[in-house]
Short mmCIF file of C-alpha atoms and ligand atoms in Angstrom, two decimals:
data_model
loop_
_atom_site.label_atom_id
_atom_site.label_comp_id
_atom_site.label_asym_id
_atom_site.label_seq_id
_atom_site.Cartn_x
_atom_site.Cartn_y
_atom_site.Cartn_z
CA MET B 1 21.19 121.15 -17.79
CA LYS B 2 20.50 122.14 -14.21
CA LYS B 3 19.11 119.21 -12.24
CA ILE B 4 16.42 119.74 -9.64
CA LEU B 5 15.33 117.06 -7.19
CA VAL B 6 11.53 117.09 -6.85
CA THR B 7 10.27 115.14 -3.85
CA GLY B 8 6.59 114.21 -4.18
CA GLY B 9 6.87 115.01 -7.90
CA THR B 10 4.12 112.63 -9.05
CA GLY B 11 1.57 114.34 -6.76
CA PHE B 12 -0.87 117.09 -7.68
CA ILE B 13 1.29 120.20 -7.32
CA GLY B 14 4.55 118.32 -7.94
CA SER B 15 3.49 116.99 -11.34
CA HIS B 16 2.47 120.45 -12.56
CA THR B 17 5.73 121.90 -11.28
CA VAL B 18 7.72 119.20 -13.08
CA VAL B 19 6.08 120.33 -16.34
CA SER B 20 7.01 123.96 -15.60
CA LEU B 21 10.57 122.99 -14.68
CA ILE B 22 11.03 121.13 -17.98
CA GLU B 23 9.57 124.09 -19.88
CA ALA B 24 11.97 126.42 -18.06
CA GLY B 25 14.94 124.29 -19.18
CA TYR B 26 15.61 122.35 -15.97
CA THR B 27 16.04 118.59 -15.63
CA PRO B 28 13.77 117.40 -12.83
CA VAL B 29 14.44 114.10 -11.04
CA ILE B 30 11.47 112.82 -9.07
CA ILE B 31 11.37 110.80 -5.87
CA ASP B 32 7.95 109.67 -4.70
CA ASN B 33 6.70 106.62 -2.80
CA LEU B 34 3.37 106.76 -4.72
CA ASP B 35 1.50 106.84 -1.41
CA ASN B 36 -0.93 109.39 -2.89
CA SER B 37 -0.17 109.38 -6.63
CA SER B 38 0.19 107.21 -9.70
CA ASP B 39 3.24 106.61 -11.88
CA LEU B 40 0.96 107.04 -14.93
CA VAL B 41 1.56 110.74 -14.28
CA LEU B 42 5.03 110.26 -15.78
CA ASP B 43 3.57 109.32 -19.18
CA ARG B 44 1.26 112.32 -19.02
CA ILE B 45 4.11 114.68 -18.16
CA GLU B 46 6.03 113.27 -21.12
CA SER B 47 3.04 113.81 -23.45
CA ILE B 48 2.81 117.44 -22.37
CA SER B 49 6.48 118.37 -22.28
CA GLY B 50 8.14 115.88 -24.64
CA ALA B 51 10.62 114.91 -21.91
CA ARG B 52 10.64 111.86 -19.65
CA ALA B 53 11.46 112.84 -16.07
CA GLU B 54 13.71 110.38 -14.24
CA PHE B 55 11.71 108.73 -11.48
CA ILE B 56 12.78 106.89 -8.34
CA ARG B 57 10.06 105.13 -6.42
CA GLY B 58 11.18 105.57 -2.85
CA ASP B 59 10.53 107.12 0.52
CA ILE B 60 12.31 110.28 1.60
CA ARG B 61 12.70 108.72 5.05
CA SER B 62 15.07 106.11 3.60
CA GLU B 63 18.70 107.18 4.10
CA ASN B 64 19.94 104.58 1.60
CA THR B 65 17.56 105.71 -1.14
CA LEU B 66 18.54 109.33 -0.65
CA ASN B 67 22.27 108.48 -0.62
CA GLU B 68 21.93 106.64 -3.93
CA LEU B 69 20.04 109.55 -5.43
CA PHE B 70 22.46 112.26 -4.31
CA ALA B 71 25.50 110.12 -5.22
CA LYS B 72 24.19 109.74 -8.77
CA HIS B 73 23.13 113.36 -9.44
CA ARG B 74 24.48 116.79 -8.68
CA PHE B 75 21.39 118.85 -7.84
CA GLU B 76 21.16 122.61 -8.18
CA ALA B 77 18.29 122.66 -5.66
CA VAL B 78 15.54 120.55 -4.11
CA VAL B 79 11.82 121.32 -4.44
CA HIS B 80 10.22 119.50 -1.54
CA PHE B 81 6.55 118.52 -1.95
CA ALA B 82 6.63 115.02 -0.41
CA GLY B 83 4.30 114.81 2.53
CA LEU B 84 0.79 114.06 3.67
CA LYS B 85 -1.89 116.75 3.61
CA ALA B 86 -5.26 115.52 4.90
CA VAL B 87 -6.15 117.64 7.92
CA GLY B 88 -8.80 115.25 9.32
CA GLU B 89 -6.57 112.19 8.98
CA SER B 90 -3.77 114.08 10.74
CA VAL B 91 -6.00 114.45 13.81
CA GLU B 92 -6.67 110.70 13.84
CA LYS B 93 -3.14 109.58 12.97
CA PRO B 94 -0.78 112.33 14.11
CA MET B 95 2.35 110.15 14.08
CA ARG B 96 1.85 109.33 10.41
CA TYR B 97 2.02 113.08 9.76
CA TYR B 98 5.00 113.82 11.98
CA SER B 99 6.83 110.86 10.49
CA ASN B 100 6.23 111.68 6.80
CA ASN B 101 6.32 115.45 7.03
CA VAL B 102 8.83 116.17 9.81
CA GLU B 103 11.03 113.08 9.92
CA GLY B 104 10.96 112.95 6.11
CA SER B 105 12.19 116.55 5.92
CA ILE B 106 14.93 115.87 8.49
CA GLN B 107 16.23 112.88 6.49
CA LEU B 108 16.18 114.97 3.33
CA LEU B 109 18.12 117.83 4.95
CA LYS B 110 20.70 115.39 6.32
CA ALA B 111 21.22 113.90 2.87
CA MET B 112 21.48 117.38 1.31
CA ASP B 113 24.12 118.30 3.89
CA ARG B 114 26.11 115.12 3.21
CA TYR B 115 26.12 115.84 -0.52
CA ASP B 116 26.70 119.58 -0.27
CA CYS B 117 23.36 120.66 -1.76
CA ARG B 118 21.85 123.37 0.44
CA ARG B 119 19.06 125.03 -1.53
CA LEU B 120 15.49 123.99 -0.86
CA VAL B 121 12.01 125.23 -1.75
CA PHE B 122 9.52 124.01 0.84
CA SER B 123 5.78 123.44 0.32
CA SER B 124 4.32 125.28 3.24
CA SER B 125 0.71 126.28 3.65
CA ALA B 126 -1.59 129.12 4.65
CA THR B 127 -2.55 126.76 7.47
CA VAL B 128 0.51 128.10 9.38
CA TYR B 129 -1.47 131.32 10.03
CA GLY B 130 -4.05 129.38 12.08
CA ASP B 131 -7.05 131.68 12.56
CA PRO B 132 -5.64 135.01 11.28
CA VAL B 133 -6.57 138.29 13.00
CA SER B 134 -7.54 139.87 9.66
CA VAL B 135 -7.39 139.46 5.88
CA PRO B 136 -5.50 139.84 3.62
CA ILE B 137 -2.85 137.79 5.39
CA LYS B 138 0.74 139.07 5.41
CA GLU B 139 3.86 136.98 5.97
CA GLY B 140 4.57 138.77 9.26
CA PHE B 141 1.29 137.64 10.89
CA ALA B 142 1.49 135.41 13.96
CA LEU B 143 1.94 131.71 13.17
CA SER B 144 0.05 128.91 14.87
CA ALA B 145 -1.29 125.43 14.24
CA THR B 146 -4.79 124.12 14.77
CA ASN B 147 -4.16 120.46 13.85
CA PRO B 148 -1.23 118.01 13.54
CA TYR B 149 -0.92 118.60 9.78
CA GLY B 150 -0.53 122.35 10.36
CA GLN B 151 1.86 121.69 13.24
CA SER B 152 4.02 119.50 10.99
CA LYS B 153 4.30 122.36 8.44
CA LEU B 154 5.05 124.87 11.19
CA THR B 155 7.69 122.57 12.70
CA VAL B 156 9.48 122.18 9.36
CA GLU B 157 9.32 125.96 8.79
CA THR B 158 10.87 126.54 12.24
CA MET B 159 13.54 123.93 11.59
CA LEU B 160 14.51 125.58 8.29
CA ARG B 161 14.65 129.04 9.86
CA ASP B 162 16.85 127.76 12.69
CA LEU B 163 19.13 125.92 10.29
CA ALA B 164 19.59 128.97 8.02
CA ALA B 165 20.33 131.13 11.08
CA ALA B 166 22.94 128.65 12.32
CA ASP B 167 24.72 128.08 9.01
CA GLU B 168 24.65 130.66 6.24
CA ARG B 169 25.40 128.08 3.55
CA TRP B 170 21.72 126.99 3.68
CA GLU B 171 19.24 128.77 1.40
CA PHE B 172 15.53 128.16 1.96
CA THR B 173 12.37 129.50 0.37
CA LEU B 174 9.11 128.68 2.13
CA LEU B 175 6.13 128.98 -0.18
CA ARG B 176 2.88 129.26 1.76
CA TYR B 177 0.22 128.06 -0.65
CA PHE B 178 -3.35 129.22 -0.23
CA ASN B 179 -5.93 126.94 -1.96
CA PRO B 180 -4.41 125.22 -5.02
CA VAL B 181 -7.02 124.19 -7.63
CA GLY B 182 -7.43 123.72 -11.39
CA ALA B 183 -5.29 121.54 -13.63
CA HIS B 184 -2.90 121.72 -16.56
CA GLU B 185 -4.77 123.16 -19.54
CA SER B 186 -4.17 119.97 -21.56
CA GLY B 187 -6.43 118.05 -19.18
CA LEU B 188 -3.73 115.35 -18.96
CA ILE B 189 -2.72 115.98 -15.36
CA GLY B 190 -4.79 117.15 -12.41
CA GLU B 191 -5.80 116.33 -8.86
CA GLU B 192 -7.04 112.86 -7.96
CA PRO B 193 -7.41 112.56 -4.19
CA ASN B 194 -7.62 109.15 -2.51
CA GLY B 195 -11.18 108.34 -1.41
CA ILE B 196 -13.81 111.02 -0.90
CA PRO B 197 -12.28 114.47 -1.41
CA ASN B 198 -11.96 116.73 1.64
CA ASN B 199 -11.34 119.80 -0.46
CA LEU B 200 -14.05 121.82 -2.15
CA MET B 201 -12.90 121.87 -5.76
CA PRO B 202 -12.33 118.13 -6.36
CA PHE B 203 -15.59 117.46 -4.50
CA ILE B 204 -17.56 119.74 -6.83
CA ALA B 205 -15.88 118.22 -9.90
CA GLN B 206 -16.73 114.68 -8.77
CA VAL B 207 -20.36 115.67 -8.24
CA ALA B 208 -20.38 116.97 -11.81
CA VAL B 209 -19.26 113.62 -13.26
CA GLY B 210 -21.71 111.69 -11.09
CA ARG B 211 -19.20 110.08 -8.73
CA LEU B 212 -20.77 111.93 -5.79
CA GLU B 213 -24.40 112.80 -5.32
CA LYS B 214 -24.36 116.26 -3.79
CA LEU B 215 -22.15 118.80 -2.14
CA SER B 216 -22.49 119.72 1.53
CA VAL B 217 -21.69 123.39 2.02
CA TRP B 218 -20.09 123.56 5.44
CA GLY B 219 -21.69 126.59 7.08
CA GLY B 220 -23.98 129.33 5.77
CA ASP B 221 -23.69 131.68 8.72
CA TYR B 222 -20.12 132.98 8.52
CA ASP B 223 -19.40 136.69 8.64
CA THR B 224 -18.86 136.83 4.85
CA PRO B 225 -20.96 138.46 2.09
CA ASP B 226 -23.11 135.34 1.47
CA GLY B 227 -22.45 133.49 4.74
CA THR B 228 -20.23 130.78 3.23
CA GLY B 229 -16.46 130.45 3.69
CA VAL B 230 -14.15 132.60 1.56
CA ARG B 231 -10.77 131.30 0.28
CA ASP B 232 -7.97 132.35 -2.04
CA TYR B 233 -8.11 129.76 -4.85
CA ILE B 234 -4.94 129.69 -6.90
CA HIS B 235 -4.52 127.94 -10.26
CA VAL B 236 -2.02 125.10 -9.89
CA MET B 237 -0.08 126.26 -12.98
CA ASP B 238 0.37 129.71 -11.42
CA LEU B 239 1.57 127.93 -8.29
CA ALA B 240 3.93 125.75 -10.35
CA GLU B 241 5.41 128.88 -11.91
CA ALA B 242 6.06 130.38 -8.46
CA HIS B 243 8.42 127.45 -7.84
CA ILE B 244 10.42 128.29 -10.96
CA GLU B 245 10.90 131.85 -9.72
CA ALA B 246 11.84 130.51 -6.29
CA VAL B 247 14.48 128.20 -7.77
CA LYS B 248 15.88 131.04 -9.89
CA SER B 249 16.05 133.46 -6.96
CA PHE B 250 18.54 131.56 -4.77
CA LYS B 251 21.73 133.47 -4.11
CA PRO B 252 24.41 133.57 -1.41
CA ASN B 253 23.16 135.01 1.91
CA HIS B 254 19.61 134.20 0.88
CA GLY B 255 18.87 132.77 4.33
CA CYS B 256 15.30 131.61 4.89
CA ARG B 257 12.49 133.54 3.21
CA ALA B 258 8.75 132.95 3.39
CA TYR B 259 6.23 134.02 0.74
CA ASN B 260 2.46 133.86 0.44
CA VAL B 261 1.42 132.26 -2.84
CA GLY B 262 -2.12 133.34 -3.50
CA THR B 263 -4.06 135.66 -5.77
CA GLY B 264 -4.87 138.35 -3.23
CA GLY B 265 -8.64 137.86 -3.46
CA GLY B 266 -11.21 135.39 -2.27
CA TYR B 267 -14.32 133.56 -3.46
CA SER B 268 -17.10 132.11 -1.35
CA VAL B 269 -18.26 128.51 -1.62
CA LEU B 270 -21.46 129.63 -3.37
CA GLU B 271 -19.46 131.74 -5.85
CA MET B 272 -17.27 128.71 -6.59
CA ILE B 273 -20.33 126.53 -7.24
CA ARG B 274 -21.79 129.11 -9.62
CA ALA B 275 -18.51 129.60 -11.49
CA PHE B 276 -18.09 125.83 -11.91
CA GLU B 277 -21.68 125.46 -13.14
CA LYS B 278 -21.08 128.17 -15.71
CA ALA B 279 -17.88 126.55 -17.02
CA SER B 280 -19.24 123.00 -17.09
CA ASN B 281 -22.90 123.48 -17.85
CA CYS B 282 -23.59 120.97 -15.07
CA GLU B 283 -25.85 121.65 -12.16
CA ILE B 284 -24.21 121.04 -8.76
CA PRO B 285 -26.82 120.02 -6.19
CA TYR B 286 -25.92 121.21 -2.69
CA SER B 287 -27.32 121.81 0.76
CA ILE B 288 -26.15 124.14 3.50
CA GLU B 289 -24.96 122.12 6.49
CA PRO B 290 -23.47 123.03 9.88
CA ARG B 291 -19.94 124.44 9.95
CA ARG B 292 -17.01 122.01 9.63
CA SER B 293 -14.91 121.90 12.78
CA GLY B 294 -11.68 123.91 12.50
CA ASP B 295 -12.80 126.01 9.49
CA ILE B 296 -12.38 129.76 9.46
CA ALA B 297 -14.63 132.36 7.80
CA SER B 298 -12.20 133.98 5.45
CA SER B 299 -8.63 133.44 4.26
CA TYR B 300 -6.82 135.22 1.45
CA ALA B 301 -3.28 136.31 0.81
CA ASP B 302 -1.47 139.55 0.49
CA PRO B 303 0.85 138.30 -2.30
CA GLU B 304 2.79 141.59 -2.61
CA LEU B 305 6.07 140.32 -1.11
CA CYS B 306 6.20 137.41 -3.55
CA HIS B 307 5.56 139.84 -6.41
CA ARG B 308 8.24 142.26 -5.22
CA GLU B 309 10.97 139.74 -4.41
CA LEU B 310 10.29 136.83 -6.77
CA GLY B 311 8.62 138.81 -9.57
CA TRP B 312 5.71 136.39 -9.44
CA HIS B 313 1.98 137.02 -9.49
CA ALA B 314 -1.03 134.87 -10.37
CA LYS B 315 -2.01 135.26 -14.01
CA ARG B 316 -5.00 132.94 -14.20
CA GLY B 317 -8.43 133.83 -12.83
CA ILE B 318 -11.55 132.00 -11.77
CA SER B 319 -12.73 131.26 -15.33
CA GLU B 320 -9.42 129.54 -16.24
CA ILE B 321 -9.52 127.64 -12.96
CA MET B 322 -13.02 126.29 -13.65
CA ARG B 323 -12.35 125.61 -17.34
CA ASP B 324 -9.24 123.55 -16.51
CA GLN B 325 -10.75 121.79 -13.50
CA TRP B 326 -13.68 120.70 -15.63
CA ASN B 327 -11.53 119.74 -18.61
CA TRP B 328 -9.41 117.47 -16.38
CA GLN B 329 -12.38 115.86 -14.61
CA ARG B 330 -14.39 115.40 -17.80
CA LYS B 331 -11.49 113.71 -19.60
CA ASN B 332 -10.50 111.65 -16.55
CA PRO B 333 -13.72 110.99 -14.61
CA ASN B 334 -11.93 108.32 -12.57
CA GLY B 335 -8.58 110.04 -12.33
CA TYR B 336 -5.51 108.12 -13.45
CA THR B 337 -7.18 104.70 -13.48
CA VAL B 338 -6.66 103.00 -16.84
CA GLY B 339 -9.58 101.84 -18.94
P1 NAD C 1 -0.15 115.15 -3.12
O1 NAD C 1 -0.54 114.18 -2.08
O2 NAD C 1 -0.83 115.11 -4.43
O3 NAD C 1 1.43 115.06 -3.39
C1 NAD C 1 2.36 114.69 -2.37
C2 NAD C 1 3.21 113.58 -2.93
O4 NAD C 1 4.17 113.18 -1.94
C3 NAD C 1 2.39 112.32 -3.28
O5 NAD C 1 2.66 111.94 -4.60
C4 NAD C 1 2.85 111.27 -2.27
O6 NAD C 1 2.84 109.97 -2.82
C5 NAD C 1 4.26 111.76 -1.95
N1 NAD C 1 4.78 111.36 -0.62
C6 NAD C 1 4.15 111.48 0.57
N2 NAD C 1 4.95 111.05 1.56
C7 NAD C 1 6.12 110.66 0.98
C8 NAD C 1 7.34 110.12 1.47
N3 NAD C 1 7.52 109.89 2.78
N4 NAD C 1 8.33 109.82 0.59
C9 NAD C 1 8.15 110.04 -0.76
N5 NAD C 1 7.02 110.54 -1.27
C10 NAD C 1 6.01 110.86 -0.41
O7 NAD C 1 -0.27 116.61 -2.47
P2 NAD C 1 -0.15 118.04 -3.15
O8 NAD C 1 -1.47 118.68 -3.10
O9 NAD C 1 0.58 117.95 -4.42
O10 NAD C 1 0.75 118.76 -2.06
C11 NAD C 1 2.16 118.85 -2.19
C12 NAD C 1 2.73 119.55 -0.96
O11 NAD C 1 2.11 120.83 -0.84
C13 NAD C 1 2.45 118.81 0.34
O12 NAD C 1 3.61 118.94 1.15
C14 NAD C 1 1.30 119.58 0.95
O13 NAD C 1 1.29 119.52 2.35
C15 NAD C 1 1.57 120.99 0.47
N6 NAD C 1 0.37 121.83 0.38
C16 NAD C 1 -0.71 121.37 -0.33
C17 NAD C 1 -1.87 122.15 -0.40
C18 NAD C 1 -3.09 121.66 -1.11
O14 NAD C 1 -4.19 122.12 -0.81
N7 NAD C 1 -2.98 120.77 -2.09
C19 NAD C 1 -1.90 123.39 0.26
C20 NAD C 1 -0.77 123.82 0.95
C21 NAD C 1 0.36 123.03 1.01
C1 WQD C 2 -12.59 125.44 1.17
C2 WQD C 2 -13.97 125.99 1.56
C3 WQD C 2 -14.98 124.79 3.38
C4 WQD C 2 -15.49 121.01 1.21
C5 WQD C 2 -7.50 123.00 3.33
C6 WQD C 2 -6.48 122.80 4.40
C7 WQD C 2 -5.31 123.72 4.19
C8 WQD C 2 -4.75 123.59 2.77
C9 WQD C 2 -5.81 123.67 1.73
C10 WQD C 2 -2.91 122.06 2.78
C11 WQD C 2 -14.18 126.06 3.07
C12 WQD C 2 -15.79 124.63 2.11
C13 WQD C 2 -15.17 122.32 1.54
C14 WQD C 2 -16.87 120.63 1.14
C15 WQD C 2 -17.48 122.88 1.71
N1 WQD C 2 -4.12 122.32 2.56
N2 WQD C 2 -16.15 123.24 1.80
N3 WQD C 2 -17.79 121.59 1.39
O1 WQD C 2 -10.25 124.13 4.38
O2 WQD C 2 -9.53 126.20 3.10
O3 WQD C 2 -7.96 124.34 3.37
O4 WQD C 2 -6.88 122.77 2.05
O5 WQD C 2 -2.08 122.74 3.31
O6 WQD C 2 -4.37 123.40 5.14
O7 WQD C 2 -7.07 123.06 5.66
O8 WQD C 2 -9.89 124.05 1.86
O9 WQD C 2 -11.09 123.06 -0.03
O10 WQD C 2 -11.31 122.00 2.26
O11 WQD C 2 -12.38 124.20 1.82
O12 WQD C 2 -18.37 123.70 1.95
O13 WQD C 2 -17.21 119.48 0.88
O14 WQD C 2 -14.97 125.11 1.06
O15 WQD C 2 -15.80 124.88 4.50
O16 WQD C 2 -14.95 127.20 3.34
P1 WQD C 2 -9.49 124.73 3.27
P2 WQD C 2 -11.16 123.23 1.44
#
């Protein structure tokens, strides 16, 4: 059985990817410090897949923890999700982001080097395109950061490119996710952000179950068909499956490759509200408010390169996204809390 180290594997995207890895015949081993996740996820993954993933509660910045992990297992590759992702918090606490995201990645790469494991899939983000000149966004577009979170992703991307250029034994795949949403179709795992959600989809779902009163739509005057922001929402299980293709595609002289992981189309905030209402039969009260600082009008991927080179494309559409988002929230109105 091929072992894969999954950092951040109890988190939102990590947990769904662990399920896909097990289904694809891999043996995932998870390291997570549970900073933004619950170990109850492990029971849920087992219920879905029938396999218990080995779990180490630890921080990727700890050299000792990583040494123990790599000494015990021989990993085929590392899928690296561990990191912090709240844009607003990154502006207030930049060092927390550089420490977890950049320093954490450096410690991980050092441990991989020590133990002769040099294949890594990195969770990058469409945020590395900053404010793109046009849509759809292609991998060759200029890269820039508009906040410390984005800068931390860009810094790790640069580091990986430099490392692959300096030493051909390294093989890196950078997956630039657009807007991951939805949940596993069982409704057993899904997204449960700490505190009030920053992202649109969990916010809408929490309004539907009565945890939040109403949605603020940030901006109704963008240059988009209905004036609200347009994004490329990708089902988390499609995203999980992209990681399987990435792991399978490593080969000598792979170098460092970056791929957009999106659907190739976009939906506006108002379209998302309507689609959720249709799937859930719940009304989502909202009001149009001023624009949120740092937001752009429109962002969606050109996913052609990922299709051509990894053989991956998104299979699930907006109705599956809304069905699964609602199924997860309805069955777990308070996330992973017991009782
Ligand atoms: P998440 O917060 O649900 O998962 C991240 C996991 O990493 C959490 O379980 C957290 O406890 C763990 N973690 C954080 N710092 C750690 C550390 N130092 N050591 C060990 N574990 C640590 O987030 P997610 O949505 O699953 O995102 C996964 C990755 O994908 C992140 O790197 C994120 O930046 C990136 N990404 C996410 C999105 C998105 O919208 N969700 C979009 C693009 C990129
Ligand atoms: C989507 C749309 C908002 C909340 C962020 C990060 C990005 C990536 C994904 C990690 C926008 C609107 C939202 C609300 C709203 N993460 N909105 N009311 O901003 O595209 O991307 O998450 O890498 O880096 O920046 O996603 O879900 O926050 O917003 O009107 O309460 O919904 O203005 O148009 P975003 P989002």
